[in-house]
Amino acid sequence: MAIPNIRIPRRQLFIDGEWREPLKKNRLPVINPATEEIIGDIPAATAVDVDMAVKAARNALRRDDWGSTTGAQRAKYLRAIAAKVQEKKNELATLETIDNGKPWFEAASDIDDVVACFEYYADLAEALDSKKKTEVKLHLDSFKTYVYREPLGVVGLITPWNYPLLMTTWKVAPALAAGCAAVLKPSEIASITSLELGEICREVGLPPGALNILTGLGHEAGSPLVSHPDVDKIAFTGSGPTGINIMTAAAQLVKPVTLELGGKSPIVVFDDIHDLDIAVEWTLFGCFWTNGQICSATSRLILQETIASKFLDRLLEWTKNIKISDPLEEDCKLGPVISHGQYEKVMKFISTAKNEGATILYGGERPQHLKKGYYIQPTIIVDVDTSMEIWREEVFGPVLCVKTFKTEEEAIELANDTKYGLGAAILSKDLERCERFTKAFQSGIVWINCSQPCFWQPPWGGKKRSGFGRELGEWSLENYLNIKQVTQYVCPDEPWAFYKSP
């Protein structure tokens, strides 16, 4: 399939169903991480633009064309968005690649997931109609109680740069399905496809204000959104420090938040694996997919020492065979990291590991054949101690660190030796052992004999410093619903008889 050669559309902020120039008229450059060239710009919102967007969202909830819709009516909009995204798949995938740096076929796969996710939440929106009012059985016949499920209100959605349109969809689709009105603030580092979602919403006739999209810097647009008194909830995916700031600001208004804050996930490989090459490939995929920029990356390989030498030899052979190139090239399997700042951050992690006594088994440098772009070789680090930074901190780049173990108990201790708790993987043909590890892993997600598969039906989220709350599945829809108890006294002609009649 030919990859389209396209220009970045010049968009404004998407507020109340229209494109509007930021009040301060500021814009931010868009840099292609594969070429380091400025290829366009995006609008930069500030607090005044945030206020306009929140007002538009609040007004949408008051109007019949959005605030009074049934789930079935909202489902039609979600399916129309899905169809339009499918129609523009190649264009959106290309925009994602030149903005984010991920290989084109990965971006195209992300767009497929975007389509499926909108369709899935359209189904849940329809099903919500039958669950909107649910009776609760009581022990007293004189009362009847039921529960209303209603939209939470205006929600602020803040999304990361590693899966720009997909992470946006993970929040936008359930928020709209629930009947909320949303203000989306995507990462300023990769916002192009999120802005294109605004154009898609305009084309399908989504009611004005149901979804508003503000690009811009975190402290200029994200912070005012979090602290806005008319925003009823914040959903955030991103870094731990930013998550702490968001939680602190939201606490001042007792505003609910859901947070997904990354991880340092383990992959434990036992010597009874079904096939060495299969295990090696899952290990590589678990860390190097999406250029290593995955919150759930299984970047700590915990390897049984009886197969360590043989496994690492084969791991090296596979790693050397990974095609690193411009992400628009056919069969590219590793593109650049997102930005110069991220490139410097990852390279510092690697140099610190060397300074602390670890050994760079492979990689750790710029590929020699690529003179431009933020490329880093896939990197494997051994001789790692648990006190080292490379073991403890999230790198968010194509870097895998390795430790060995003898016993199950040692493997579990190493796996849980982290402040994070997003994902964990085990590779073993002993299914009873896999079950033991499933229970022992301190994480929100467990993969058995694989790493990183992600579907829209099961829940996604972590524990410890990886955050709290769940996205995807029915669990995400619940994030955007208010549960209202309604209790009725069904004997109005009979006195309650608590007080003595005068």
Short mmCIF file of C-alpha atoms in Angstrom, two decimals:
data_model
loop_
_atom_site.label_atom_id
_atom_site.label_comp_id
_atom_site.label_asym_id
_atom_site.label_seq_id
_atom_site.Cartn_x
_atom_site.Cartn_y
_atom_site.Cartn_z
CA MET A 1 0.00 0.00 0.00
CA ALA A 2 1.37 3.42 -0.98
CA ILE A 3 1.78 5.78 1.96
CA PRO A 4 0.20 9.15 1.12
CA ASN A 5 2.40 12.24 0.91
CA ILE A 6 0.43 14.87 2.79
CA ARG A 7 0.78 18.25 4.41
CA ILE A 8 -0.20 19.00 7.97
CA PRO A 9 -3.53 20.88 8.01
CA ARG A 10 -3.34 24.26 9.70
CA ARG A 11 -5.95 24.03 12.42
CA GLN A 12 -7.16 26.32 15.17
CA LEU A 13 -8.70 25.38 18.51
CA PHE A 14 -11.91 23.35 18.26
CA ILE A 15 -14.42 25.06 20.54
CA ASP A 16 -18.24 24.82 20.44
CA GLY A 17 -18.15 22.97 17.12
CA GLU A 18 -16.05 25.60 15.34
CA TRP A 19 -12.40 26.34 14.64
CA ARG A 20 -11.35 29.35 16.68
CA GLU A 21 -8.04 31.14 16.82
CA PRO A 22 -6.46 31.28 20.30
CA LEU A 23 -7.18 34.61 21.91
CA LYS A 24 -3.44 35.32 22.23
CA LYS A 25 -2.83 34.02 18.68
CA ASN A 26 0.15 31.92 19.82
CA ARG A 27 1.27 28.80 17.94
CA LEU A 28 3.78 26.01 18.60
CA PRO A 29 6.05 24.33 16.03
CA VAL A 30 5.58 20.71 15.00
CA ILE A 31 8.88 18.86 14.53
CA ASN A 32 9.17 15.59 12.62
CA PRO A 33 11.33 13.41 14.91
CA ALA A 34 12.68 11.46 11.94
CA THR A 35 14.10 14.54 10.20
CA GLU A 36 14.28 17.19 12.98
CA GLU A 37 12.51 19.56 10.57
CA ILE A 38 9.63 21.91 11.43
CA ILE A 39 6.71 20.63 9.37
CA GLY A 40 3.88 22.79 10.67
CA ASP A 41 2.42 24.33 13.80
CA ILE A 42 -0.49 23.99 16.21
CA PRO A 43 -2.48 26.58 18.17
CA ALA A 44 -1.46 27.28 21.76
CA ALA A 45 -4.42 27.73 24.11
CA THR A 46 -4.27 29.67 27.37
CA ALA A 47 -6.62 30.03 30.33
CA VAL A 48 -9.04 32.29 28.46
CA ASP A 49 -9.47 29.68 25.73
CA VAL A 50 -9.95 26.98 28.37
CA ASP A 51 -12.72 29.03 29.93
CA MET A 52 -14.48 29.37 26.56
CA ALA A 53 -14.24 25.63 25.96
CA VAL A 54 -15.57 24.74 29.41
CA LYS A 55 -18.51 27.13 28.94
CA ALA A 56 -19.25 25.53 25.56
CA ALA A 57 -19.21 22.08 27.19
CA ARG A 58 -21.47 23.22 30.02
CA ASN A 59 -23.93 24.73 27.52
CA ALA A 60 -23.94 21.50 25.50
CA LEU A 61 -25.17 19.63 28.57
CA ARG A 62 -28.04 22.11 28.95
CA ARG A 63 -29.20 21.74 25.35
CA ASP A 64 -31.55 19.02 24.14
CA ASP A 65 -29.32 18.11 21.17
CA TRP A 66 -26.70 16.72 23.56
CA GLY A 67 -27.72 16.94 27.22
CA SER A 68 -31.01 15.09 26.71
CA THR A 69 -29.85 12.46 24.25
CA THR A 70 -30.34 8.76 24.79
CA GLY A 71 -27.47 6.32 24.59
CA ALA A 72 -28.83 5.12 21.25
CA GLN A 73 -28.70 8.66 19.86
CA ARG A 74 -25.12 9.12 21.06
CA ALA A 75 -24.19 5.77 19.56
CA LYS A 76 -25.07 7.09 16.10
CA TYR A 77 -22.53 9.88 16.49
CA LEU A 78 -19.85 7.46 17.74
CA ARG A 79 -20.42 5.13 14.79
CA ALA A 80 -20.30 8.06 12.38
CA ILE A 81 -16.96 9.13 13.89
CA ALA A 82 -15.66 5.55 13.54
CA ALA A 83 -16.69 5.41 9.89
CA LYS A 84 -15.03 8.74 9.13
CA VAL A 85 -11.81 7.67 10.88
CA GLN A 86 -11.83 4.47 8.82
CA GLU A 87 -12.29 6.50 5.66
CA LYS A 88 -9.27 8.66 6.55
CA LYS A 89 -7.14 5.83 7.93
CA ASN A 90 -4.10 6.21 5.65
CA GLU A 91 -4.02 9.98 6.02
CA LEU A 92 -4.34 9.81 9.81
CA ALA A 93 -1.68 7.10 10.07
CA THR A 94 0.74 9.21 8.05
CA LEU A 95 0.06 12.31 10.16
CA GLU A 96 0.63 10.19 13.28
CA THR A 97 3.96 8.90 11.95
CA ILE A 98 5.45 12.24 10.94
CA ASP A 99 4.28 13.80 14.20
CA ASN A 100 5.16 10.97 16.59
CA GLY A 101 7.89 8.93 14.82
CA LYS A 102 6.33 5.49 15.23
CA PRO A 103 6.56 3.12 12.25
CA TRP A 104 3.71 3.67 9.79
CA PHE A 105 2.31 0.17 10.07
CA GLU A 106 2.08 0.62 13.86
CA ALA A 107 0.29 3.94 13.39
CA ALA A 108 -2.10 2.28 10.92
CA SER A 109 -2.79 -0.44 13.47
CA ASP A 110 -3.52 2.26 16.06
CA ILE A 111 -6.09 3.82 13.71
CA ASP A 112 -7.79 0.42 13.35
CA ASP A 113 -8.04 0.31 17.14
CA VAL A 114 -9.47 3.84 17.17
CA VAL A 115 -12.26 2.71 14.84
CA ALA A 116 -12.97 -0.41 16.91
CA CYS A 117 -12.95 1.58 20.15
CA PHE A 118 -15.54 4.10 18.95
CA GLU A 119 -17.73 1.26 17.68
CA TYR A 120 -17.36 -0.61 20.97
CA TYR A 121 -18.46 2.39 23.04
CA ALA A 122 -21.34 2.96 20.64
CA ASP A 123 -22.57 -0.51 21.65
CA LEU A 124 -22.11 0.32 25.34
CA ALA A 125 -23.94 3.64 24.90
CA GLU A 126 -26.94 1.77 23.48
CA ALA A 127 -26.82 -0.77 26.30
CA LEU A 128 -26.72 2.06 28.83
CA ASP A 129 -30.32 2.97 28.04
CA SER A 130 -31.61 -0.25 29.61
CA LYS A 131 -29.37 0.27 32.68
CA LYS A 132 -30.08 3.96 33.20
CA LYS A 133 -32.65 3.26 35.90
CA THR A 134 -32.01 0.08 37.90
CA GLU A 135 -34.06 -1.05 40.86
CA VAL A 136 -32.30 -2.06 44.09
CA LYS A 137 -34.09 -4.67 46.20
CA LEU A 138 -34.75 -3.60 49.78
CA HIS A 139 -35.72 -5.39 52.98
CA LEU A 140 -38.65 -2.99 53.58
CA ASP A 141 -41.78 -3.06 51.42
CA SER A 142 -42.67 0.52 52.26
CA PHE A 143 -39.78 1.89 50.22
CA LYS A 144 -38.66 1.50 46.66
CA THR A 145 -35.12 2.40 45.62
CA TYR A 146 -33.52 2.62 42.23
CA VAL A 147 -30.21 3.86 40.89
CA TYR A 148 -29.86 6.39 38.10
CA ARG A 149 -26.78 6.31 35.93
CA GLU A 150 -26.30 9.79 34.50
CA PRO A 151 -23.45 11.70 32.86
CA LEU A 152 -20.89 13.02 35.33
CA GLY A 153 -20.85 16.41 33.61
CA VAL A 154 -17.99 18.34 32.00
CA VAL A 155 -14.82 16.25 31.92
CA GLY A 156 -11.24 17.32 31.22
CA LEU A 157 -9.23 14.77 29.25
CA ILE A 158 -5.43 15.08 29.13
CA THR A 159 -3.63 12.65 26.84
CA PRO A 160 0.01 11.67 26.07
CA TRP A 161 2.12 11.74 22.93
CA ASN A 162 3.02 8.07 22.47
CA TYR A 163 -0.40 7.00 21.11
CA PRO A 164 -1.85 10.39 20.19
CA LEU A 165 -5.19 9.52 18.59
CA LEU A 166 -5.63 6.15 20.29
CA MET A 167 -5.13 7.49 23.83
CA THR A 168 -7.46 10.36 22.94
CA THR A 169 -10.08 7.81 21.86
CA TRP A 170 -9.65 5.79 25.07
CA LYS A 171 -11.00 8.85 26.90
CA VAL A 172 -13.22 10.62 24.36
CA ALA A 173 -15.27 7.56 23.29
CA PRO A 174 -16.46 6.49 26.77
CA ALA A 175 -16.95 10.11 27.88
CA LEU A 176 -19.25 10.80 24.92
CA ALA A 177 -20.94 7.41 25.27
CA ALA A 178 -21.82 8.30 28.86
CA GLY A 179 -23.29 11.62 27.73
CA CYS A 180 -20.62 13.88 29.19
CA ALA A 181 -19.31 16.97 27.45
CA ALA A 182 -15.53 16.93 27.14
CA VAL A 183 -12.59 19.29 26.86
CA LEU A 184 -9.60 17.45 25.42
CA LYS A 185 -6.06 18.69 25.98
CA PRO A 186 -3.63 16.46 24.02
CA SER A 187 0.13 16.57 24.52
CA GLU A 188 1.70 19.56 22.78
CA ILE A 189 4.45 17.22 21.50
CA ALA A 190 2.02 15.26 19.29
CA SER A 191 -1.39 16.84 18.72
CA ILE A 192 -2.04 16.68 14.98
CA THR A 193 -4.41 13.72 14.84
CA SER A 194 -6.31 14.89 17.92
CA LEU A 195 -7.04 18.13 16.09
CA GLU A 196 -8.15 16.11 13.06
CA LEU A 197 -10.65 14.38 15.33
CA GLY A 198 -12.20 17.83 15.75
CA GLU A 199 -12.65 18.12 11.99
CA ILE A 200 -14.18 14.64 11.91
CA CYS A 201 -16.63 15.62 14.66
CA ARG A 202 -17.55 18.73 12.70
CA GLU A 203 -18.10 16.69 9.53
CA VAL A 204 -20.39 14.15 11.22
CA GLY A 205 -22.41 16.88 12.96
CA LEU A 206 -21.54 16.16 16.60
CA PRO A 207 -23.52 18.76 18.59
CA PRO A 208 -21.47 21.89 19.37
CA GLY A 209 -19.62 21.77 22.66
CA ALA A 210 -19.93 18.01 23.17
CA LEU A 211 -16.21 17.74 22.40
CA ASN A 212 -13.79 20.67 22.52
CA ILE A 213 -10.10 20.31 21.66
CA LEU A 214 -7.41 22.63 23.02
CA THR A 215 -3.79 22.18 22.08
CA GLY A 216 -1.05 24.02 23.95
CA LEU A 217 1.47 23.84 26.75
CA GLY A 218 0.69 22.04 29.98
CA HIS A 219 1.12 25.02 32.29
CA GLU A 220 -0.83 27.34 29.96
CA ALA A 221 -3.72 25.07 28.95
CA GLY A 222 -3.60 21.87 31.01
CA SER A 223 -3.31 23.49 34.43
CA PRO A 224 -6.25 25.89 33.95
CA LEU A 225 -8.35 22.93 32.75
CA VAL A 226 -7.53 20.89 35.86
CA SER A 227 -8.27 23.73 38.27
CA HIS A 228 -11.37 25.04 36.49
CA PRO A 229 -14.33 25.05 38.91
CA ASP A 230 -16.81 23.98 36.20
CA VAL A 231 -14.86 20.85 35.21
CA ASP A 232 -16.32 17.90 37.09
CA LYS A 233 -13.57 15.32 36.52
CA ILE A 234 -10.05 14.94 35.10
CA ALA A 235 -8.75 11.85 33.32
CA PHE A 236 -4.99 11.92 32.73
CA THR A 237 -2.42 9.65 31.13
CA GLY A 238 1.21 10.75 31.35
CA SER A 239 4.18 11.16 33.65
CA GLY A 240 4.22 10.62 37.39
CA PRO A 241 5.28 14.17 38.36
CA THR A 242 2.51 15.69 36.22
CA GLY A 243 0.03 13.23 37.69
CA ILE A 244 0.98 14.33 41.19
CA ASN A 245 0.46 17.99 40.22
CA ILE A 246 -2.94 17.18 38.71
CA MET A 247 -4.03 15.21 41.75
CA THR A 248 -2.92 18.05 44.04
CA ALA A 249 -4.78 20.70 42.04
CA ALA A 250 -7.93 18.59 41.70
CA ALA A 251 -7.93 17.92 45.45
CA GLN A 252 -8.48 21.61 46.13
CA LEU A 253 -11.95 21.24 44.57
CA VAL A 254 -12.47 17.61 45.67
CA LYS A 255 -12.55 16.78 41.97
CA PRO A 256 -12.32 13.10 40.97
CA VAL A 257 -9.38 12.00 38.84
CA THR A 258 -8.24 8.86 37.08
CA LEU A 259 -4.51 8.57 36.54
CA GLU A 260 -2.36 6.28 34.39
CA LEU A 261 1.22 7.21 35.16
CA GLY A 262 3.54 4.74 33.50
CA GLY A 263 5.60 1.90 34.83
CA LYS A 264 8.73 -0.20 34.98
CA SER A 265 7.20 -3.54 34.21
CA PRO A 266 8.92 -6.95 34.54
CA ILE A 267 8.97 -9.87 32.14
CA VAL A 268 9.97 -13.10 33.92
CA VAL A 269 11.32 -15.87 31.68
CA PHE A 270 11.67 -19.44 32.98
CA ASP A 271 13.86 -22.19 31.54
CA ASP A 272 10.84 -24.32 30.61
CA ILE A 273 9.63 -21.89 27.89
CA HIS A 274 7.98 -23.53 24.92
CA ASP A 275 10.39 -22.15 22.35
CA LEU A 276 13.46 -19.94 22.79
CA ASP A 277 12.85 -17.79 19.72
CA ILE A 278 9.20 -17.21 20.60
CA ALA A 279 10.22 -16.05 24.08
CA VAL A 280 12.95 -13.83 22.64
CA GLU A 281 10.55 -12.15 20.24
CA TRP A 282 7.97 -11.44 22.96
CA THR A 283 10.77 -10.00 25.09
CA LEU A 284 11.81 -7.64 22.28
CA PHE A 285 8.25 -6.69 21.42
CA GLY A 286 7.46 -6.02 25.07
CA CYS A 287 10.17 -3.37 25.28
CA PHE A 288 10.85 -2.03 21.76
CA TRP A 289 7.33 -1.76 20.29
CA THR A 290 6.36 1.88 19.63
CA ASN A 291 10.07 2.79 19.74
CA GLY A 292 10.18 1.74 23.38
CA GLN A 293 7.84 4.56 24.36
CA ILE A 294 5.19 2.49 26.12
CA CYS A 295 3.96 3.11 29.64
CA SER A 296 3.55 -0.63 30.15
CA ALA A 297 6.86 -1.65 28.52
CA THR A 298 8.27 -4.82 30.07
CA SER A 299 11.69 -3.18 30.24
CA ARG A 300 13.06 -5.31 33.10
CA LEU A 301 13.95 -8.80 31.83
CA ILE A 302 14.15 -11.23 34.75
CA LEU A 303 15.78 -14.34 33.32
CA GLN A 304 16.32 -17.77 34.88
CA GLU A 305 20.08 -18.19 35.09
CA THR A 306 20.07 -21.75 33.68
CA ILE A 307 19.17 -20.35 30.23
CA ALA A 308 20.62 -16.85 30.57
CA SER A 309 23.67 -17.31 28.34
CA LYS A 310 21.78 -19.07 25.55
CA PHE A 311 18.83 -16.67 25.77
CA LEU A 312 20.98 -13.52 25.64
CA ASP A 313 22.96 -14.84 22.67
CA ARG A 314 19.73 -15.33 20.74
CA LEU A 315 18.34 -12.01 22.00
CA LEU A 316 21.39 -10.27 20.53
CA GLU A 317 20.92 -11.94 17.16
CA TRP A 318 17.29 -10.89 16.99
CA THR A 319 18.04 -7.34 18.16
CA LYS A 320 20.71 -6.85 15.50
CA ASN A 321 18.12 -7.87 12.90
CA ILE A 322 15.64 -5.09 13.80
CA LYS A 323 15.23 -2.61 10.94
CA ILE A 324 15.84 0.96 12.16
CA SER A 325 14.84 3.54 9.56
CA ASP A 326 12.61 6.42 8.63
CA PRO A 327 9.26 5.27 10.04
CA LEU A 328 7.59 5.82 6.66
CA GLU A 329 9.84 3.17 5.10
CA GLU A 330 8.40 -0.25 4.46
CA ASP A 331 9.10 -2.81 7.19
CA CYS A 332 10.54 -0.26 9.61
CA LYS A 333 10.42 -1.79 13.08
CA LEU A 334 12.09 0.98 15.11
CA GLY A 335 11.80 4.69 14.46
CA PRO A 336 13.04 7.74 16.37
CA VAL A 337 12.03 8.75 19.87
CA ILE A 338 9.63 11.67 20.00
CA SER A 339 11.89 14.69 20.54
CA HIS A 340 15.38 16.02 21.15
CA GLY A 341 14.58 16.28 24.84
CA GLN A 342 13.51 12.65 25.01
CA TYR A 343 16.61 11.60 23.04
CA GLU A 344 18.85 13.35 25.56
CA LYS A 345 16.94 11.86 28.48
CA VAL A 346 17.26 8.29 27.19
CA MET A 347 20.95 8.70 26.36
CA LYS A 348 21.56 10.02 29.87
CA PHE A 349 19.91 6.92 31.35
CA ILE A 350 22.29 4.76 29.30
CA SER A 351 25.41 6.70 30.29
CA THR A 352 24.39 6.67 33.95
CA ALA A 353 23.96 2.90 33.80
CA LYS A 354 27.52 2.57 32.47
CA ASN A 355 28.84 4.92 35.14
CA GLU A 356 27.10 2.88 37.83
CA GLY A 357 28.81 -0.31 36.65
CA ALA A 358 26.32 -1.88 34.25
CA THR A 359 27.43 -3.28 30.88
CA ILE A 360 25.92 -2.22 27.56
CA LEU A 361 25.55 -5.59 25.85
CA TYR A 362 24.22 -3.98 22.69
CA GLY A 363 23.21 -0.56 21.39
CA GLY A 364 23.24 2.60 23.44
CA GLU A 365 24.20 4.82 20.51
CA ARG A 366 22.80 6.53 17.43
CA PRO A 367 22.59 4.14 14.45
CA GLN A 368 25.54 4.97 12.17
CA HIS A 369 23.44 5.05 8.99
CA LEU A 370 21.05 7.71 10.33
CA LYS A 371 22.63 11.15 10.68
CA LYS A 372 19.40 13.06 11.31
CA GLY A 373 16.48 12.30 13.58
CA TYR A 374 16.20 11.25 17.22
CA TYR A 375 17.21 7.65 16.68
CA ILE A 376 18.61 5.37 19.38
CA GLN A 377 19.71 1.78 18.79
CA PRO A 378 17.72 -0.85 20.67
CA THR A 379 19.76 -1.20 23.84
CA ILE A 380 20.33 -4.20 26.13
CA ILE A 381 21.98 -3.61 29.51
CA VAL A 382 23.35 -6.40 31.74
CA ASP A 383 25.28 -6.58 35.03
CA VAL A 384 22.48 -4.54 36.55
CA ASP A 385 22.12 -4.03 40.29
CA THR A 386 18.72 -3.31 41.83
CA SER A 387 20.02 -0.04 43.28
CA MET A 388 20.79 1.34 39.81
CA GLU A 389 18.70 4.06 38.21
CA ILE A 390 18.21 1.94 35.07
CA TRP A 391 16.46 -0.71 37.18
CA ARG A 392 14.28 1.67 39.16
CA GLU A 393 13.22 4.49 36.81
CA GLU A 394 11.05 4.56 33.70
CA VAL A 395 13.22 5.28 30.64
CA PHE A 396 10.50 5.57 27.97
CA GLY A 397 12.83 4.54 25.18
CA PRO A 398 14.19 1.35 23.56
CA VAL A 399 16.22 0.19 26.57
CA LEU A 400 15.99 -3.27 28.18
CA CYS A 401 17.81 -4.11 31.42
CA VAL A 402 18.49 -7.69 32.51
CA LYS A 403 18.82 -9.57 35.79
CA THR A 404 18.94 -13.31 36.46
CA PHE A 405 17.34 -15.44 39.15
CA LYS A 406 17.47 -18.96 40.55
CA THR A 407 14.16 -19.56 42.32
CA GLU A 408 10.52 -18.54 41.94
CA GLU A 409 10.71 -16.60 45.20
CA GLU A 410 13.67 -14.59 43.94
CA ALA A 411 11.89 -13.91 40.63
CA ILE A 412 8.77 -12.62 42.38
CA GLU A 413 10.84 -10.40 44.65
CA LEU A 414 12.67 -8.91 41.66
CA ALA A 415 9.45 -8.47 39.67
CA ASN A 416 7.80 -6.51 42.48
CA ASP A 417 10.93 -4.48 43.28
CA THR A 418 9.49 -1.29 41.80
CA LYS A 419 7.39 1.68 42.86
CA TYR A 420 5.25 1.10 39.77
CA GLY A 421 2.52 -1.46 39.19
CA LEU A 422 1.12 -1.25 35.67
CA GLY A 423 2.00 -4.47 33.83
CA ALA A 424 3.89 -7.72 34.35
CA ALA A 425 4.59 -10.74 32.14
CA ILE A 426 5.60 -14.35 32.70
CA LEU A 427 6.84 -16.81 30.08
CA SER A 428 6.61 -20.45 31.15
CA LYS A 429 4.80 -23.59 30.01
CA ASP A 430 3.95 -24.43 33.65
CA LEU A 431 0.44 -22.96 33.89
CA GLU A 432 0.22 -23.55 37.63
CA ARG A 433 3.36 -21.45 38.03
CA CYS A 434 1.83 -18.80 35.77
CA GLU A 435 -1.21 -18.73 38.05
CA ARG A 436 0.99 -18.31 41.12
CA PHE A 437 2.77 -15.38 39.48
CA THR A 438 -0.51 -13.85 38.33
CA LYS A 439 -1.55 -13.65 41.99
CA ALA A 440 1.89 -12.53 43.19
CA PHE A 441 2.50 -9.74 40.66
CA GLN A 442 1.76 -6.31 42.12
CA SER A 443 0.27 -4.93 38.94
CA GLY A 444 -2.98 -4.06 37.23
CA ILE A 445 -2.25 -6.12 34.10
CA VAL A 446 -0.66 -9.56 33.70
CA TRP A 447 0.45 -11.18 30.44
CA ILE A 448 1.06 -14.93 30.27
CA ASN A 449 3.39 -16.15 27.50
CA CYS A 450 3.18 -12.78 25.74
CA SER A 451 3.74 -9.07 26.39
CA GLN A 452 1.80 -5.92 25.46
CA PRO A 453 -1.34 -7.21 23.72
CA CYS A 454 -4.04 -4.64 24.42
CA PHE A 455 -7.73 -4.91 23.64
CA TRP A 456 -10.57 -2.48 24.19
CA GLN A 457 -12.85 -4.92 26.05
CA PRO A 458 -10.80 -5.66 29.25
CA PRO A 459 -9.79 -3.01 31.82
CA TRP A 460 -6.47 -1.16 31.61
CA GLY A 461 -4.72 0.48 34.54
CA GLY A 462 -2.29 -0.01 37.39
CA LYS A 463 -1.62 0.26 41.08
CA LYS A 464 1.06 1.82 43.27
CA ARG A 465 2.62 4.81 41.47
CA SER A 466 1.23 3.70 38.13
CA GLY A 467 -1.99 5.42 39.16
CA PHE A 468 -5.55 4.33 39.81
CA GLY A 469 -8.83 3.91 38.00
CA ARG A 470 -9.38 1.82 34.88
CA GLU A 471 -9.73 2.66 31.23
CA LEU A 472 -11.26 0.54 28.45
CA GLY A 473 -14.09 -1.93 28.74
CA GLU A 474 -17.20 -1.19 30.77
CA TRP A 475 -14.91 0.06 33.54
CA SER A 476 -14.01 3.16 31.54
CA LEU A 477 -17.66 4.04 30.93
CA GLU A 478 -18.21 3.98 34.70
CA ASN A 479 -15.52 6.68 35.06
CA TYR A 480 -17.89 9.14 33.37
CA LEU A 481 -21.14 8.24 35.13
CA ASN A 482 -22.67 9.63 38.30
CA ILE A 483 -24.52 7.02 40.34
CA LYS A 484 -27.60 8.63 41.87
CA GLN A 485 -29.71 6.88 44.51
CA VAL A 486 -33.45 7.61 44.40
CA THR A 487 -35.61 6.31 47.26
CA GLN A 488 -39.40 6.58 47.24
CA TYR A 489 -41.83 6.06 50.13
CA VAL A 490 -44.52 3.95 48.51
CA CYS A 491 -47.11 4.34 51.31
CA PRO A 492 -47.89 8.09 51.16
CA ASP A 493 -51.25 7.59 52.91
CA GLU A 494 -49.62 5.95 55.92
CA PRO A 495 -47.85 8.13 58.52
CA TRP A 496 -44.17 7.56 59.22
CA ALA A 497 -45.00 7.81 62.91
CA PHE A 498 -41.58 8.81 64.11
CA TYR A 499 -42.85 11.92 65.96
CA LYS A 500 -45.79 12.06 68.30
CA SER A 501 -48.74 13.76 66.64
CA PRO A 502 -49.55 17.12 68.31
#
